[in-house]
Tab-separated table of C-alpha atoms in Angstrom:
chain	number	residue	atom	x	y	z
U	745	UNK	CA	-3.162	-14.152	12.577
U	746	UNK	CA	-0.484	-11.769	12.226
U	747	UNK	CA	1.936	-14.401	9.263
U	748	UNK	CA	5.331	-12.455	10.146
U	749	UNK	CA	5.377	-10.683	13.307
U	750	UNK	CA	8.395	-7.827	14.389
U	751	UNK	CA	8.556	-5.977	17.720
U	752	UNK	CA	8.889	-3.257	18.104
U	753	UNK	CA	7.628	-1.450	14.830
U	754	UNK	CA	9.255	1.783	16.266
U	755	UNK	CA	12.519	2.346	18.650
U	756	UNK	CA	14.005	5.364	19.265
U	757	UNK	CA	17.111	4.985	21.675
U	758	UNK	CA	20.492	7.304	22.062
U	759	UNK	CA	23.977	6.350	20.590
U	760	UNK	CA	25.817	3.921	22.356
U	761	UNK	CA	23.002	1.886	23.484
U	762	UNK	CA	22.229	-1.727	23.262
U	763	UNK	CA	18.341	-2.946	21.627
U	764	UNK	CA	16.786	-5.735	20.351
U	765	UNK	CA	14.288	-6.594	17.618
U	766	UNK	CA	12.186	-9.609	17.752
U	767	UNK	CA	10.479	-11.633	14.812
U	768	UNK	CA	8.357	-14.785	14.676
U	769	UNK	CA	6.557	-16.269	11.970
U	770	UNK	CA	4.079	-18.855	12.086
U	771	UNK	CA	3.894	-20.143	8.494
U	772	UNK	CA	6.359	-23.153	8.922
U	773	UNK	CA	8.688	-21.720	6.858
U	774	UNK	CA	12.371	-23.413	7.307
U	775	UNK	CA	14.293	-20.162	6.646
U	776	UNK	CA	14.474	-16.259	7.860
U	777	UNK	CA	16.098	-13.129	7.352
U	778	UNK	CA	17.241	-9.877	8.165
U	779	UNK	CA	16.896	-7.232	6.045
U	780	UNK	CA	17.855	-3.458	6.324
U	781	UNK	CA	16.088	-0.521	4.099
U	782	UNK	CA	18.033	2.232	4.743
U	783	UNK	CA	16.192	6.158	3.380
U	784	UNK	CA	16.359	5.366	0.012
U	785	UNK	CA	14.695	2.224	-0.317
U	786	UNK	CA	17.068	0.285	-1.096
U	787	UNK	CA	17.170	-3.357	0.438
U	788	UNK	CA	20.067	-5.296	1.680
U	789	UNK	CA	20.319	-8.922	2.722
U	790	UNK	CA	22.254	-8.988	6.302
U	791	UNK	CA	21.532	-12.512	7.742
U	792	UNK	CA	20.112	-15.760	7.014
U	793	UNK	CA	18.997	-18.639	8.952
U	794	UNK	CA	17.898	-21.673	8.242
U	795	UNK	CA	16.306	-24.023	10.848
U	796	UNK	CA	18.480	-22.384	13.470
U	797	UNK	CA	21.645	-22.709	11.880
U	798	UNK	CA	23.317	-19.024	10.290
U	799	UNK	CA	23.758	-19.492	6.508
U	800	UNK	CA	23.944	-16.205	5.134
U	801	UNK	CA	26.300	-13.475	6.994
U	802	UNK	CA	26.735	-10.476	4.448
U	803	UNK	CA	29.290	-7.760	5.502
U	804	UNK	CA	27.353	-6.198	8.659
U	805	UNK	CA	29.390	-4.788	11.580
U	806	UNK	CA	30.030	-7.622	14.227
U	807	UNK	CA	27.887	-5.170	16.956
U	808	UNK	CA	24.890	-6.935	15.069
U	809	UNK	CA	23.995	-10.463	16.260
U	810	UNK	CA	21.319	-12.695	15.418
U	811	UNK	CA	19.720	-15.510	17.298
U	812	UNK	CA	17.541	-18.067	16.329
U	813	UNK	CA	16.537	-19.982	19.316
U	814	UNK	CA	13.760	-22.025	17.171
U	815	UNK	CA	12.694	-21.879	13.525
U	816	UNK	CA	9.886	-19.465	14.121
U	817	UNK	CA	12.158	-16.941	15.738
U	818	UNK	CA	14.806	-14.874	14.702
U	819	UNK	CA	15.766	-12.387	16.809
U	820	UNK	CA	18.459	-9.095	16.354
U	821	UNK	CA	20.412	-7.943	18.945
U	822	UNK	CA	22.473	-4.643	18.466
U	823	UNK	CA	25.724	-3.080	20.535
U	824	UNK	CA	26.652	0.100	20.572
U	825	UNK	CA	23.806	1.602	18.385
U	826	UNK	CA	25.302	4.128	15.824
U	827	UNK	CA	23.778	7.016	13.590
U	828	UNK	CA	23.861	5.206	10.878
U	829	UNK	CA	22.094	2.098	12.204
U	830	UNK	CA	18.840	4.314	11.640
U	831	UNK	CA	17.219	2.752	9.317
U	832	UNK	CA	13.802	0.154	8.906
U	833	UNK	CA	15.246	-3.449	9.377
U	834	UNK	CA	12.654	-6.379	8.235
U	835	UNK	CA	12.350	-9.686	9.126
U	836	UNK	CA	11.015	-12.328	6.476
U	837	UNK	CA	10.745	-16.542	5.980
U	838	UNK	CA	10.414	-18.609	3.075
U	839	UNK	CA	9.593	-22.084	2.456
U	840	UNK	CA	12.746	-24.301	1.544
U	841	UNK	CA	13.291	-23.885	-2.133
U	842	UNK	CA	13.902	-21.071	-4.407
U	843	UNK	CA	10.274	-20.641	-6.140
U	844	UNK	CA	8.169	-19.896	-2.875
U	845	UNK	CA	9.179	-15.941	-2.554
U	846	UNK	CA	9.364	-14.140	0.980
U	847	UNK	CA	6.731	-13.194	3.339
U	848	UNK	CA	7.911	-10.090	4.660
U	849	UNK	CA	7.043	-8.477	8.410
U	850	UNK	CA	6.107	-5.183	8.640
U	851	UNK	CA	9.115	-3.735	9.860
U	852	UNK	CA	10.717	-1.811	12.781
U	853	UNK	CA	12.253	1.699	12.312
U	854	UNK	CA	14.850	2.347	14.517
U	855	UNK	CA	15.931	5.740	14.581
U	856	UNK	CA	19.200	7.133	16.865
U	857	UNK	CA	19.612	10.026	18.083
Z	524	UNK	CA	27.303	-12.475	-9.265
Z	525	UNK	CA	23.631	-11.738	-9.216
Z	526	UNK	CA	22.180	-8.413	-10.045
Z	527	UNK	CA	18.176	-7.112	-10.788
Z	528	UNK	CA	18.373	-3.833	-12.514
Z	529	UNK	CA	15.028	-1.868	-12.309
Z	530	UNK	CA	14.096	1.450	-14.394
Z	531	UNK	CA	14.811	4.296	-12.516
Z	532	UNK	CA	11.791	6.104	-10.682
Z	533	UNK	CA	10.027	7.654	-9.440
Z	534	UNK	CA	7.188	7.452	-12.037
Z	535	UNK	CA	4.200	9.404	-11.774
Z	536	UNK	CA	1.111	8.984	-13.765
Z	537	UNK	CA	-2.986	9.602	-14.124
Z	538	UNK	CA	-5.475	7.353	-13.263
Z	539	UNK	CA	-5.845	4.317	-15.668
Z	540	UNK	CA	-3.137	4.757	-17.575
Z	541	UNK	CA	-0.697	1.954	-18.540
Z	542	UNK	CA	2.171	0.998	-16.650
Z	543	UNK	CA	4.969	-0.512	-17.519
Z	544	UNK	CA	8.485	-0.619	-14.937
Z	545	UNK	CA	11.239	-2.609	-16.511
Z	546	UNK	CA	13.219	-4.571	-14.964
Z	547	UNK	CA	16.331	-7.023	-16.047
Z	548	UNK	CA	18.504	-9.092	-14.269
Z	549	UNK	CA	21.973	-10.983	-14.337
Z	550	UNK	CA	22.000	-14.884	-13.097
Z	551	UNK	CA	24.338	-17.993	-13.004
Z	552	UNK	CA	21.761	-20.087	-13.149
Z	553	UNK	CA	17.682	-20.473	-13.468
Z	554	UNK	CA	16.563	-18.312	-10.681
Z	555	UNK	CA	13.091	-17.875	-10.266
Z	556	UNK	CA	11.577	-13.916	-10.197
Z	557	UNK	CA	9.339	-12.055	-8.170
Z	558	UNK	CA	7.771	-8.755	-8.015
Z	559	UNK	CA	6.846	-7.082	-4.517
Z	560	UNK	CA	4.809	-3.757	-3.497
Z	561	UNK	CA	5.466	-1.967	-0.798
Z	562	UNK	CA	2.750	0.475	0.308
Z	563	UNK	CA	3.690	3.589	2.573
Z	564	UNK	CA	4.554	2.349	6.580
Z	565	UNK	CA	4.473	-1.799	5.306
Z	566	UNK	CA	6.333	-4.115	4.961
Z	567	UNK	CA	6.899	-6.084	0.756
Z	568	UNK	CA	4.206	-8.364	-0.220
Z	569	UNK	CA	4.638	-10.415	-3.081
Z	570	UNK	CA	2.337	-9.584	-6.043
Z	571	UNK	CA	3.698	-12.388	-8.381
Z	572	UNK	CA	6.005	-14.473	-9.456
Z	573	UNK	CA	7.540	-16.888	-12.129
Z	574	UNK	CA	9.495	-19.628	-11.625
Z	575	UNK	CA	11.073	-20.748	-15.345
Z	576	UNK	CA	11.033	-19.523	-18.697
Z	577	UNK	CA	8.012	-18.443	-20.469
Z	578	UNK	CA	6.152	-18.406	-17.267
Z	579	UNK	CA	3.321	-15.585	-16.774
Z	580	UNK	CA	2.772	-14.102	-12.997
Z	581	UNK	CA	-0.236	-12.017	-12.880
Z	582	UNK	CA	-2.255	-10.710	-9.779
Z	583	UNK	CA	-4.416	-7.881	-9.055
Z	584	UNK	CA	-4.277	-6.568	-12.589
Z	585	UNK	CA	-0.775	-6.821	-12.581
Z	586	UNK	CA	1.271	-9.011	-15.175
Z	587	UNK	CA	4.678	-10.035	-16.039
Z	588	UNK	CA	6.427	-12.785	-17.914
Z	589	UNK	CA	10.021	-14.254	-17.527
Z	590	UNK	CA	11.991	-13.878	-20.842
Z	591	UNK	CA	15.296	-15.900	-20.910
Z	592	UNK	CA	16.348	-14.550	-23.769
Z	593	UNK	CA	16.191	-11.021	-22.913
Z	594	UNK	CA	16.812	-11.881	-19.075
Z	595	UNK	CA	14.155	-9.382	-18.235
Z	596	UNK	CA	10.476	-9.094	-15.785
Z	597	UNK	CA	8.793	-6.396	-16.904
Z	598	UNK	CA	5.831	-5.419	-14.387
Z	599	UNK	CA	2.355	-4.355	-16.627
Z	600	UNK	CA	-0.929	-3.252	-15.758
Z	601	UNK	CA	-3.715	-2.145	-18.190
Z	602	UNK	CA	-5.203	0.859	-15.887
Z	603	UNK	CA	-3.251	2.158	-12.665
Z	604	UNK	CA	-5.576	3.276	-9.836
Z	605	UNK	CA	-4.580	5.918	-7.122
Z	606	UNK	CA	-4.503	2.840	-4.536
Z	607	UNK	CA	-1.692	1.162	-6.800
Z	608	UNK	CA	1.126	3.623	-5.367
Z	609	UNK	CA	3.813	2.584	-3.659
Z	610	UNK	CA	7.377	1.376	-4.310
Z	611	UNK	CA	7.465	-1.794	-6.393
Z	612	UNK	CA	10.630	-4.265	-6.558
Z	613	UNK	CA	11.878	-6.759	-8.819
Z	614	UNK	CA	13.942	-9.870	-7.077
Z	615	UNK	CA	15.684	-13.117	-7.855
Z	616	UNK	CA	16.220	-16.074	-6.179
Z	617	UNK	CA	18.302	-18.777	-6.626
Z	618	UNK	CA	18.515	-22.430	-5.836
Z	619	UNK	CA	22.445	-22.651	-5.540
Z	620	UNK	CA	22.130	-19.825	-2.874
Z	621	UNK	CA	20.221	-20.940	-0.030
Z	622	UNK	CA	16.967	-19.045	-1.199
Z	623	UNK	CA	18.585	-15.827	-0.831
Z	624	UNK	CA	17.049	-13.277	-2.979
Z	625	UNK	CA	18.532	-10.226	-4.909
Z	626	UNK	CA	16.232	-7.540	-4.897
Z	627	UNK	CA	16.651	-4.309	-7.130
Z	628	UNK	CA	16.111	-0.882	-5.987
Z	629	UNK	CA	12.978	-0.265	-6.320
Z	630	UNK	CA	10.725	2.026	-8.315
Z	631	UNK	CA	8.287	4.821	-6.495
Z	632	UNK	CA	5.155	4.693	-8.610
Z	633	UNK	CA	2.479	7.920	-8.051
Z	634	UNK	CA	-0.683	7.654	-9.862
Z	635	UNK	CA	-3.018	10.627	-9.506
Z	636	UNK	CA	-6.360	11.638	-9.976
């Protein structure tokens, strides 16, 4: 069983369009986020939720919007896809605390052409 | 605000040597610290972790211990096999900030034969 689960792990789709990326976890964890790794590696924090409610919102364009109908799923929803959206976004959950660390998914890389 | 500073990569080095990737941070508080690999096409996984001062993580080989007084996490390991590369990241996490963590930038690590 499959801890942190993202669909798609690849999307390719033209400027201008509209996707979505999906993520579920099935560890019980209380809170999930959105990460994006752009081509150098380097990580950034773009949203946190925590048992549905939005906690963390870092400085990410408003055409990204999460939704977290449960706390197993957080889903990403993205307008007007840009060149430099392409990138590998991850979703991940941790317990409720500081000490427990992530569990990361295996990530989608969305690339726009 | 928070910050994890990691030694610059990439590093490359021959089978069974020691490794050694620094890595330092800035806090506000007590933050517990983590390491995480990330092999080529995955998603991080956590290799270890320490939650207060003093503390050893260790897994697969792998070893570090959280050093207040030089706010650092240096990541160790005796003999590096071609299987350990990948990009490995330092992060921080604390309890005053909803679990978010602060991850550095990561350091590529190549061993060869």
């Amino acid at each position: 069983d499959t801890a942190v689960s993202q669909t798609p792990k690849y999307l390719v789709t033209q400027m201008g369009n509209d996707k979505s990326i999906k993520c579920e976890q099935n560890l019980g964890h209380d809170t999930m986020y959105w990460y994006k790794q752009d081509s150098k590696k380097f990580l950034k924090i773009m949203f946190s939720y925590n048992n549905k409610e939005l906690i963390i919102n870092e400085t990410v364009p408003n055409r990204f919007s999460p939704k977290s109908p449960d706390k197993a799923h957080l889903n990403l929803h993205i307008n007007s896809l840009e060149l430099g959206d392409s990138a590998v976004y991850f979703c991940a959950s941790s317990p409720s605390g500081q000490g427990g660390g992530y569990t990361f998914g295996s990530g989608t890389r969305l690339t726009v052409v | 605000g928070d910050s994890v500073t990691q030694m610059e990569g990439p590093v490359t080095l021959s089978e069974e040597a020691f490794l050694t990737i620094n890595c330092t941070y800035t806090a506000t508080g007590y933050p517990s610290l983590f390491w995480y690999v990330q092999y080529p096409g995955e998603g991080l996984q956590l290799l270890l972790k320490a939650t207060k001062a003093d503390d050893k993580g260790s897994n697969k080989g792998f070893e570090a211990t959280y050093r207040k007084e030089t706010t650092s996490f240096h990541l160790e390991k005796g003999s590096v096999q071609v299987s350990d590369s990948a990009v490995y990241f330092c992060a921080l996490s604390e309890n005053t900030n909803a679990g978010k963590s602060t991850f550095g930038d990561g350091t590529t690590l190549t061993v060869k034969p």
